[in-house]
PDB file of N, CA, C and O in Angstrom, chain B, residues numbered from 101:
ATOM      1  N   MET B 101      -8.313 -22.318  48.619  1.00  0.00           N
ATOM      2  CA  MET B 101      -7.390 -22.054  47.526  1.00  0.00           C
ATOM      3  C   MET B 101      -6.198 -21.277  48.093  1.00  0.00           C
ATOM      4  O   MET B 101      -6.354 -20.204  48.675  1.00  0.00           O
ATOM      5  N   ASP B 102      -5.047 -21.829  47.911  1.00  0.00           N
ATOM      6  CA  ASP B 102      -3.873 -21.110  48.406  1.00  0.00           C
ATOM      7  C   ASP B 102      -3.293 -20.211  47.314  1.00  0.00           C
ATOM      8  O   ASP B 102      -3.692 -20.283  46.151  1.00  0.00           O
ATOM      9  N   TRP B 103      -2.357 -19.374  47.708  1.00  0.00           N
ATOM     10  CA  TRP B 103      -1.802 -18.346  46.822  1.00  0.00           C
ATOM     11  C   TRP B 103      -1.032 -18.959  45.649  1.00  0.00           C
ATOM     12  O   TRP B 103      -1.032 -18.381  44.562  1.00  0.00           O
ATOM     13  N   THR B 104      -0.381 -20.099  45.831  1.00  0.00           N
ATOM     14  CA  THR B 104       0.391 -20.751  44.770  1.00  0.00           C
ATOM     15  C   THR B 104      -0.528 -21.197  43.637  1.00  0.00           C
ATOM     16  O   THR B 104      -0.174 -21.065  42.466  1.00  0.00           O
ATOM     17  N   LEU B 105      -1.689 -21.715  43.970  1.00  0.00           N
ATOM     18  CA  LEU B 105      -2.642 -22.154  42.948  1.00  0.00           C
ATOM     19  C   LEU B 105      -3.190 -20.960  42.168  1.00  0.00           C
ATOM     20  O   LEU B 105      -3.359 -21.044  40.952  1.00  0.00           O
ATOM     21  N   VAL B 106      -3.468 -19.855  42.851  1.00  0.00           N
ATOM     22  CA  VAL B 106      -3.954 -18.640  42.192  1.00  0.00           C
ATOM     23  C   VAL B 106      -2.892 -18.099  41.246  1.00  0.00           C
ATOM     24  O   VAL B 106      -3.215 -17.709  40.124  1.00  0.00           O
ATOM     25  N   LYS B 107      -1.636 -18.065  41.670  1.00  0.00           N
ATOM     26  CA  LYS B 107      -0.552 -17.603  40.806  1.00  0.00           C
ATOM     27  C   LYS B 107      -0.412 -18.518  39.586  1.00  0.00           C
ATOM     28  O   LYS B 107      -0.105 -18.046  38.491  1.00  0.00           O
ATOM     29  N   GLY B 108      -0.631 -19.799  39.766  1.00  0.00           N
ATOM     30  CA  GLY B 108      -0.570 -20.742  38.648  1.00  0.00           C
ATOM     31  C   GLY B 108      -1.660 -20.459  37.621  1.00  0.00           C
ATOM     32  O   GLY B 108      -1.397 -20.467  36.418  1.00  0.00           O
ATOM     33  N   TYR B 109      -2.881 -20.208  38.087  1.00  0.00           N
ATOM     34  CA  TYR B 109      -3.972 -19.863  37.176  1.00  0.00           C
ATOM     35  C   TYR B 109      -3.686 -18.550  36.438  1.00  0.00           C
ATOM     36  O   TYR B 109      -3.921 -18.444  35.234  1.00  0.00           O
ATOM     37  N   ILE B 110      -3.184 -17.565  37.163  1.00  0.00           N
ATOM     38  CA  ILE B 110      -2.859 -16.281  36.530  1.00  0.00           C
ATOM     39  C   ILE B 110      -1.790 -16.472  35.471  1.00  0.00           C
ATOM     40  O   ILE B 110      -1.895 -15.915  34.378  1.00  0.00           O
ATOM     41  N   TYR B 111      -0.769 -17.248  35.778  1.00  0.00           N
ATOM     42  CA  TYR B 111       0.312 -17.499  34.827  1.00  0.00           C
ATOM     43  C   TYR B 111      -0.226 -18.236  33.591  1.00  0.00           C
ATOM     44  O   TYR B 111       0.116 -17.886  32.462  1.00  0.00           O
ATOM     45  N   PHE B 112      -1.061 -19.248  33.805  1.00  0.00           N
ATOM     46  CA  PHE B 112      -1.628 -20.013  32.689  1.00  0.00           C
ATOM     47  C   PHE B 112      -2.448 -19.115  31.763  1.00  0.00           C
ATOM     48  O   PHE B 112      -2.279 -19.177  30.546  1.00  0.00           O
ATOM     49  N   PHE B 113      -3.323 -18.291  32.310  1.00  0.00           N
ATOM     50  CA  PHE B 113      -4.160 -17.431  31.487  1.00  0.00           C
ATOM     51  C   PHE B 113      -3.347 -16.336  30.799  1.00  0.00           C
ATOM     52  O   PHE B 113      -3.675 -15.935  29.683  1.00  0.00           O
ATOM     53  N   ALA B 114      -2.296 -15.851  31.450  1.00  0.00           N
ATOM     54  CA  ALA B 114      -1.434 -14.866  30.802  1.00  0.00           C
ATOM     55  C   ALA B 114      -0.720 -15.476  29.600  1.00  0.00           C
ATOM     56  O   ALA B 114      -0.625 -14.838  28.552  1.00  0.00           O
ATOM     57  N   ILE B 115      -0.218 -16.700  29.737  1.00  0.00           N
ATOM     58  CA  ILE B 115       0.443 -17.386  28.623  1.00  0.00           C
ATOM     59  C   ILE B 115      -0.559 -17.691  27.519  1.00  0.00           C
ATOM     60  O   ILE B 115      -0.236 -17.533  26.342  1.00  0.00           O
ATOM     61  N   ALA B 116      -1.764 -18.123  27.868  1.00  0.00           N
ATOM     62  CA  ALA B 116      -2.780 -18.443  26.860  1.00  0.00           C
ATOM     63  C   ALA B 116      -3.179 -17.192  26.080  1.00  0.00           C
ATOM     64  O   ALA B 116      -3.295 -17.248  24.856  1.00  0.00           O
ATOM     65  N   ILE B 117      -3.389 -16.077  26.757  1.00  0.00           N
ATOM     66  CA  ILE B 117      -3.755 -14.828  26.072  1.00  0.00           C
ATOM     67  C   ILE B 117      -2.600 -14.352  25.204  1.00  0.00           C
ATOM     68  O   ILE B 117      -2.828 -13.872  24.093  1.00  0.00           O
ATOM     69  N   SER B 118      -1.361 -14.472  25.686  1.00  0.00           N
ATOM     70  CA  SER B 118      -0.200 -14.075  24.884  1.00  0.00           C
ATOM     71  C   SER B 118      -0.086 -14.923  23.621  1.00  0.00           C
ATOM     72  O   SER B 118       0.229 -14.403  22.550  1.00  0.00           O
ATOM     73  N   ALA B 119      -0.338 -16.214  23.738  1.00  0.00           N
ATOM     74  CA  ALA B 119      -0.269 -17.092  22.569  1.00  0.00           C
ATOM     75  C   ALA B 119      -1.356 -16.744  21.558  1.00  0.00           C
ATOM     76  O   ALA B 119      -1.100 -16.746  20.354  1.00  0.00           O
ATOM     77  N   ILE B 120      -2.547 -16.451  22.022  1.00  0.00           N
ATOM     78  CA  ILE B 120      -3.639 -16.069  21.126  1.00  0.00           C
ATOM     79  C   ILE B 120      -3.313 -14.753  20.420  1.00  0.00           C
ATOM     80  O   ILE B 120      -3.554 -14.622  19.220  1.00  0.00           O
ATOM     81  N   LEU B 121      -2.771 -13.786  21.146  1.00  0.00           N
ATOM     82  CA  LEU B 121      -2.403 -12.511  20.527  1.00  0.00           C
ATOM     83  C   LEU B 121      -1.278 -12.687  19.507  1.00  0.00           C
ATOM     84  O   LEU B 121      -1.292 -12.031  18.466  1.00  0.00           O
ATOM     85  N   LEU B 122      -0.318 -13.546  19.780  1.00  0.00           N
ATOM     86  CA  LEU B 122       0.766 -13.797  18.845  1.00  0.00           C
ATOM     87  C   LEU B 122       0.249 -14.439  17.563  1.00  0.00           C
ATOM     88  O   LEU B 122       0.653 -14.050  16.467  1.00  0.00           O
ATOM     89  N   ILE B 123      -0.635 -15.413  17.694  1.00  0.00           N
ATOM     90  CA  ILE B 123      -1.218 -16.060  16.510  1.00  0.00           C
ATOM     91  C   ILE B 123      -2.036 -15.051  15.717  1.00  0.00           C
ATOM     92  O   ILE B 123      -1.961 -15.037  14.489  1.00  0.00           O
ATOM     93  N   TRP B 124      -2.812 -14.211  16.385  1.00  0.00           N
ATOM     94  CA  TRP B 124      -3.597 -13.187  15.691  1.00  0.00           C
ATOM     95  C   TRP B 124      -2.690 -12.223  14.958  1.00  0.00           C
ATOM     96  O   TRP B 124      -2.993 -11.855  13.823  1.00  0.00           O
ATOM     97  N   TYR B 125      -1.589 -11.796  15.560  1.00  0.00           N
ATOM     98  CA  TYR B 125      -0.679 -10.842  14.929  1.00  0.00           C
ATOM     99  C   TYR B 125       0.001 -11.447  13.702  1.00  0.00           C
ATOM    100  O   TYR B 125       0.152 -10.769  12.685  1.00  0.00           O
ATOM    101  N   ILE B 126       0.408 -12.696  13.783  1.00  0.00           N
ATOM    102  CA  ILE B 126       1.006 -13.368  12.629  1.00  0.00           C
ATOM    103  C   ILE B 126      -0.008 -13.469  11.500  1.00  0.00           C
ATOM    104  O   ILE B 126       0.334 -13.234  10.341  1.00  0.00           O
ATOM    105  N   TYR B 127      -1.239 -13.812  11.817  1.00  0.00           N
ATOM    106  CA  TYR B 127      -2.298 -13.879  10.803  1.00  0.00           C
ATOM    107  C   TYR B 127      -2.551 -12.496  10.191  1.00  0.00           C
ATOM    108  O   TYR B 127      -2.728 -12.377   8.979  1.00  0.00           O
ATOM    109  N   TYR B 128      -2.568 -11.458  11.027  1.00  0.00           N
ATOM    110  CA  TYR B 128      -2.776 -10.084  10.556  1.00  0.00           C
ATOM    111  C   TYR B 128      -1.677  -9.682   9.576  1.00  0.00           C
ATOM    112  O   TYR B 128      -1.967  -9.084   8.539  1.00  0.00           O
ATOM    113  N   LEU B 129      -0.433  -9.996   9.886  1.00  0.00           N
ATOM    114  CA  LEU B 129       0.665  -9.677   8.980  1.00  0.00           C
ATOM    115  C   LEU B 129       0.557 -10.457   7.677  1.00  0.00           C
ATOM    116  O   LEU B 129       0.857  -9.921   6.611  1.00  0.00           O
ATOM    117  N   TYR B 130       0.138 -11.703   7.748  1.00  0.00           N
ATOM    118  CA  TYR B 130       0.017 -12.529   6.554  1.00  0.00           C
ATOM    119  C   TYR B 130      -1.098 -12.022   5.639  1.00  0.00           C
ATOM    120  O   TYR B 130      -0.928 -11.996   4.421  1.00  0.00           O
ATOM    121  N   VAL B 131      -2.224 -11.623   6.202  1.00  0.00           N
ATOM    122  CA  VAL B 131      -3.361 -11.157   5.410  1.00  0.00           C
ATOM    123  C   VAL B 131      -3.055  -9.815   4.755  1.00  0.00           C
ATOM    124  O   VAL B 131      -3.480  -9.578   3.624  1.00  0.00           O
ATOM    125  N   ASN B 132      -2.337  -8.942   5.429  1.00  0.00           N
ATOM    126  CA  ASN B 132      -2.062  -7.605   4.913  1.00  0.00           C
ATOM    127  C   ASN B 132      -0.776  -7.525   4.097  1.00  0.00           C
ATOM    128  O   ASN B 132      -0.223  -6.440   3.915  1.00  0.00           O
ATOM    129  N   LYS B 133      -0.300  -8.662   3.608  1.00  0.00           N
ATOM    130  CA  LYS B 133       0.927  -8.658   2.826  1.00  0.00           C
ATOM    131  C   LYS B 133       0.755  -7.890   1.522  1.00  0.00           C
ATOM    132  O   LYS B 133       1.700  -7.250   1.061  1.00  0.00           O
ATOM    133  N   ALA B 134      -0.425  -7.939   0.920  1.00  0.00           N
ATOM    134  CA  ALA B 134      -0.675  -7.241  -0.342  1.00  0.00           C
ATOM    135  C   ALA B 134      -0.646  -5.722  -0.151  1.00  0.00           C
ATOM    136  O   ALA B 134      -0.273  -4.989  -1.067  1.00  0.00           O
ATOM    137  N   ARG B 135      -1.026  -5.262   1.003  1.00  0.00           N
ATOM    138  CA  ARG B 135      -1.061  -3.825   1.265  1.00  0.00           C
ATOM    139  C   ARG B 135       0.351  -3.240   1.348  1.00  0.00           C
ATOM    140  O   ARG B 135       0.548  -2.062   1.049  1.00  0.00           O
ATOM    141  N   SER B 136       1.309  -4.032   1.742  1.00  0.00           N
ATOM    142  CA  SER B 136       2.673  -3.527   1.873  1.00  0.00           C
ATOM    143  C   SER B 136       3.527  -3.828   0.646  1.00  0.00           C
ATOM    144  O   SER B 136       4.754  -3.793   0.732  1.00  0.00           O
ATOM    145  N   ALA B 137       2.906  -4.120  -0.486  1.00  0.00           N
ATOM    146  CA  ALA B 137       3.659  -4.456  -1.689  1.00  0.00           C
ATOM    147  C   ALA B 137       4.417  -3.263  -2.235  1.00  0.00           C
ATOM    148  O   ALA B 137       5.462  -3.442  -2.860  1.00  0.00           O
ATOM    149  N   HIS B 138       3.930  -2.062  -2.022  1.00  0.00           N
ATOM    150  CA  HIS B 138       4.560  -0.853  -2.553  1.00  0.00           C
ATOM    151  C   HIS B 138       5.422  -0.153  -1.507  1.00  0.00           C
ATOM    152  O   HIS B 138       5.617   1.061  -1.574  1.00  0.00           O
ATOM    153  N   TYR B 139       5.929  -0.897  -0.558  1.00  0.00           N
ATOM    154  CA  TYR B 139       6.681  -0.304   0.538  1.00  0.00           C
ATOM    155  C   TYR B 139       7.913   0.451   0.040  1.00  0.00           C
ATOM    156  O   TYR B 139       8.187   1.561   0.496  1.00  0.00           O
ATOM    157  N   GLU B 140       8.648  -0.142  -0.884  1.00  0.00           N
ATOM    158  CA  GLU B 140       9.871   0.510  -1.363  1.00  0.00           C
ATOM    159  C   GLU B 140       9.558   1.785  -2.149  1.00  0.00           C
ATOM    160  O   GLU B 140      10.286   2.772  -2.044  1.00  0.00           O
ATOM    161  N   GLU B 141       8.495   1.768  -2.924  1.00  0.00           N
ATOM    162  CA  GLU B 141       8.121   2.975  -3.666  1.00  0.00           C
ATOM    163  C   GLU B 141       7.766   4.113  -2.716  1.00  0.00           C
ATOM    164  O   GLU B 141       8.192   5.251  -2.915  1.00  0.00           O
ATOM    165  N   TYR B 142       6.991   3.803  -1.692  1.00  0.00           N
ATOM    166  CA  TYR B 142       6.585   4.837  -0.747  1.00  0.00           C
ATOM    167  C   TYR B 142       7.774   5.329   0.075  1.00  0.00           C
ATOM    168  O   TYR B 142       7.866   6.521   0.370  1.00  0.00           O
ATOM    169  N   SER B 143       8.676   4.438   0.446  1.00  0.00           N
ATOM    170  CA  SER B 143       9.833   4.874   1.226  1.00  0.00           C
ATOM    171  C   SER B 143      10.752   5.744   0.374  1.00  0.00           C
ATOM    172  O   SER B 143      11.330   6.706   0.880  1.00  0.00           O
ATOM    173  N   ASN B 144      10.897   5.420  -0.914  1.00  0.00           N
ATOM    174  CA  ASN B 144      11.700   6.272  -1.786  1.00  0.00           C
ATOM    175  C   ASN B 144      11.043   7.630  -1.979  1.00  0.00           C
ATOM    176  O   ASN B 144      11.735   8.639  -2.107  1.00  0.00           O
ATOM    177  N   LEU B 145       9.737   7.665  -2.000  1.00  0.00           N
ATOM    178  CA  LEU B 145       9.026   8.934  -2.123  1.00  0.00           C
ATOM    179  C   LEU B 145       9.317   9.828  -0.925  1.00  0.00           C
ATOM    180  O   LEU B 145       9.494  11.036  -1.081  1.00  0.00           O
ATOM    181  N   VAL B 146       9.366   9.260   0.239  1.00  0.00           N
ATOM    182  CA  VAL B 146       9.650  10.040   1.441  1.00  0.00           C
ATOM    183  C   VAL B 146      11.098  10.510   1.447  1.00  0.00           C
ATOM    184  O   VAL B 146      11.380  11.647   1.827  1.00  0.00           O
ATOM    185  N   LEU B 147      12.010   9.650   1.033  1.00  0.00           N
ATOM    186  CA  LEU B 147      13.422  10.015   1.068  1.00  0.00           C
ATOM    187  C   LEU B 147      13.795  11.018  -0.015  1.00  0.00           C
ATOM    188  O   LEU B 147      14.649  11.876   0.206  1.00  0.00           O
ATOM    189  N   ASN B 148      13.172  10.922  -1.171  1.00  0.00           N
ATOM    190  CA  ASN B 148      13.514  11.786  -2.303  1.00  0.00           C
ATOM    191  C   ASN B 148      12.303  12.628  -2.699  1.00  0.00           C
ATOM    192  O   ASN B 148      11.786  12.495  -3.808  1.00  0.00           O
ATOM    193  N   ASP B 149      11.862  13.471  -1.814  1.00  0.00           N
ATOM    194  CA  ASP B 149      10.655  14.250  -2.048  1.00  0.00           C
ATOM    195  C   ASP B 149      10.998  15.552  -2.772  1.00  0.00           C
ATOM    196  O   ASP B 149      11.946  16.249  -2.411  1.00  0.00           O
ATOM    197  N   SER B 150      10.218  15.860  -3.787  1.00  0.00           N
ATOM    198  CA  SER B 150      10.409  17.095  -4.530  1.00  0.00           C
ATOM    199  C   SER B 150       9.053  17.572  -5.034  1.00  0.00           C
ATOM    200  O   SER B 150       8.134  16.771  -5.210  1.00  0.00           O
ATOM    201  N   LEU B 151       8.927  18.878  -5.267  1.00  0.00           N
ATOM    202  CA  LEU B 151       7.667  19.414  -5.768  1.00  0.00           C
ATOM    203  C   LEU B 151       7.404  18.998  -7.212  1.00  0.00           C
ATOM    204  O   LEU B 151       6.253  18.990  -7.648  1.00  0.00           O
ATOM    205  N   GLU B 152       8.445  18.654  -7.955  1.00  0.00           N
ATOM    206  CA  GLU B 152       8.281  18.278  -9.356  1.00  0.00           C
ATOM    207  C   GLU B 152       7.979  16.784  -9.538  1.00  0.00           C
ATOM    208  O   GLU B 152       7.835  16.332 -10.674  1.00  0.00           O
ATOM    209  N   ASP B 153       7.881  16.020  -8.469  1.00  0.00           N
ATOM    210  CA  ASP B 153       7.613  14.588  -8.573  1.00  0.00           C
ATOM    211  C   ASP B 153       6.211  14.325  -9.109  1.00  0.00           C
ATOM    212  O   ASP B 153       5.285  15.109  -8.899  1.00  0.00           O
ATOM    213  N   LYS B 154       6.083  13.207  -9.804  1.00  0.00           N
ATOM    214  CA  LYS B 154       4.774  12.764 -10.295  1.00  0.00           C
ATOM    215  C   LYS B 154       4.140  11.856  -9.244  1.00  0.00           C
ATOM    216  O   LYS B 154       4.856  11.220  -8.471  1.00  0.00           O
ATOM    217  N   PRO B 155       2.813  11.784  -9.204  1.00  0.00           N
ATOM    218  CA  PRO B 155       2.158  10.895  -8.244  1.00  0.00           C
ATOM    219  C   PRO B 155       2.463   9.431  -8.561  1.00  0.00           C
ATOM    220  O   PRO B 155       2.623   9.056  -9.723  1.00  0.00           O
ATOM    221  N   LEU B 156       2.539   8.620  -7.522  1.00  0.00           N
ATOM    222  CA  LEU B 156       2.782   7.192  -7.717  1.00  0.00           C
ATOM    223  C   LEU B 156       1.554   6.478  -8.253  1.00  0.00           C
ATOM    224  O   LEU B 156       1.656   5.573  -9.080  1.00  0.00           O
ATOM    225  N   GLU B 157       0.405   6.894  -7.774  1.00  0.00           N
ATOM    226  CA  GLU B 157      -0.847   6.261  -8.181  1.00  0.00           C
ATOM    227  C   GLU B 157      -1.771   7.335  -8.739  1.00  0.00           C
ATOM    228  O   GLU B 157      -1.743   8.479  -8.286  1.00  0.00           O
ATOM    229  N   PRO B 158      -2.591   6.968  -9.722  1.00  0.00           N
ATOM    230  CA  PRO B 158      -3.530   7.968 -10.245  1.00  0.00           C
ATOM    231  C   PRO B 158      -4.594   8.303  -9.206  1.00  0.00           C
ATOM    232  O   PRO B 158      -4.995   7.458  -8.405  1.00  0.00           O
ATOM    233  N   ARG B 159      -5.032   9.533  -9.240  1.00  0.00           N
ATOM    234  CA  ARG B 159      -6.069   9.977  -8.321  1.00  0.00           C
ATOM    235  C   ARG B 159      -7.415   9.462  -8.786  1.00  0.00           C
ATOM    236  O   ARG B 159      -7.694   9.455  -9.985  1.00  0.00           O
ATOM    237  N   GLU B 160      -8.245   9.033  -7.864  1.00  0.00           N
ATOM    238  CA  GLU B 160      -9.562   8.530  -8.250  1.00  0.00           C
ATOM    239  C   GLU B 160     -10.480   9.691  -8.589  1.00  0.00           C
ATOM    240  O   GLU B 160     -10.358  10.781  -8.030  1.00  0.00           O
ATOM    241  N   ASP B 161     -11.385   9.448  -9.494  1.00  0.00           N
ATOM    242  CA  ASP B 161     -12.299  10.489  -9.947  1.00  0.00           C
ATOM    243  C   ASP B 161     -13.512  10.489  -9.032  1.00  0.00           C
ATOM    244  O   ASP B 161     -14.390   9.635  -9.163  1.00  0.00           O
ATOM    245  N   ARG B 162     -13.567  11.421  -8.122  1.00  0.00           N
ATOM    246  CA  ARG B 162     -14.670  11.468  -7.162  1.00  0.00           C
ATOM    247  C   ARG B 162     -15.900  12.159  -7.730  1.00  0.00           C
ATOM    248  O   ARG B 162     -16.984  12.046  -7.157  1.00  0.00           O
ATOM    249  N   ALA B 163     -15.759  12.866  -8.834  1.00  0.00           N
ATOM    250  CA  ALA B 163     -16.913  13.536  -9.423  1.00  0.00           C
ATOM    251  C   ALA B 163     -17.878  12.512 -10.022  1.00  0.00           C
ATOM    252  O   ALA B 163     -19.095  12.689  -9.954  1.00  0.00           O
ATOM    253  N   ASN B 164     -17.340  11.447 -10.605  1.00  0.00           N
ATOM    254  CA  ASN B 164     -18.192  10.427 -11.220  1.00  0.00           C
ATOM    255  C   ASN B 164     -18.573   9.315 -10.260  1.00  0.00           C
ATOM    256  O   ASN B 164     -19.593   8.653 -10.454  1.00  0.00           O
ATOM    257  N   ASN B 165     -17.778   9.101  -9.238  1.00  0.00           N
ATOM    258  CA  ASN B 165     -18.033   8.004  -8.319  1.00  0.00           C
ATOM    259  C   ASN B 165     -17.785   8.462  -6.878  1.00  0.00           C
ATOM    260  O   ASN B 165     -16.762   8.107  -6.291  1.00  0.00           O
ATOM    261  N   PRO B 166     -18.694   9.234  -6.308  1.00  0.00           N
ATOM    262  CA  PRO B 166     -18.461   9.719  -4.940  1.00  0.00           C
ATOM    263  C   PRO B 166     -18.633   8.603  -3.924  1.00  0.00           C
ATOM    264  O   PRO B 166     -19.539   7.777  -4.040  1.00  0.00           O
ATOM    265  N   LYS B 167     -17.763   8.586  -2.933  1.00  0.00           N
ATOM    266  CA  LYS B 167     -17.874   7.590  -1.869  1.00  0.00           C
ATOM    267  C   LYS B 167     -18.952   7.990  -0.881  1.00  0.00           C
ATOM    268  O   LYS B 167     -19.689   7.138  -0.385  1.00  0.00           O
ATOM    269  N   GLU B 168     -19.050   9.269  -0.593  1.00  0.00           N
ATOM    270  CA  GLU B 168     -20.052   9.765   0.341  1.00  0.00           C
ATOM    271  C   GLU B 168     -21.020  10.683  -0.400  1.00  0.00           C
ATOM    272  O   GLU B 168     -20.599  11.491  -1.227  1.00  0.00           O
ATOM    273  N   PRO B 169     -22.299  10.563  -0.109  1.00  0.00           N
ATOM    274  CA  PRO B 169     -23.236  11.490  -0.753  1.00  0.00           C
ATOM    275  C   PRO B 169     -23.036  12.907  -0.232  1.00  0.00           C
ATOM    276  O   PRO B 169     -22.571  13.114   0.889  1.00  0.00           O
ATOM    277  N   ASN B 170     -23.392  13.861  -1.052  1.00  0.00           N
ATOM    278  CA  ASN B 170     -23.256  15.267  -0.643  1.00  0.00           C
ATOM    279  C   ASN B 170     -24.180  15.568   0.509  1.00  0.00           C
ATOM    280  O   ASN B 170     -25.357  15.207   0.490  1.00  0.00           O
ATOM    281  N   LYS B 171     -23.646  16.225   1.504  1.00  0.00           N
ATOM    282  CA  LYS B 171     -24.453  16.627   2.666  1.00  0.00           C
ATOM    283  C   LYS B 171     -24.672  18.132   2.553  1.00  0.00           C
ATOM    284  O   LYS B 171     -23.825  18.914   2.983  1.00  0.00           O
ATOM    285  N   GLY B 172     -25.765  18.531   1.997  1.00  0.00           N
ATOM    286  CA  GLY B 172     -25.941  19.938   1.789  1.00  0.00           C
ATOM    287  C   GLY B 172     -27.274  20.470   2.014  1.00  0.00           C
ATOM    288  O   GLY B 172     -27.496  21.670   1.853  1.00  0.00           O
TER     289      GLY B 172
END
C-alpha cells in the first residue's frame, strides 16, 4: 500500500464522517424547532430585564407533583 492510497482512504472517511455529522445536525435542528418557538420572547426578556417583570411561563407546582422523591 503506497502513501497516495492511504491518503485517499483518509480523505474518503473524513468526507463520509463530515456528511453524516451534517445530516445529523440538520435533523437535530428540525426536530428541536418546537423548543425554539419562544425565542423572541426570551430574547426580549434578556434585553428588557426588570425586577417588576412578570414571568413568561407559570411555575410548575412541585408540591403536588414532585419530579424527584425526597431524599431524607
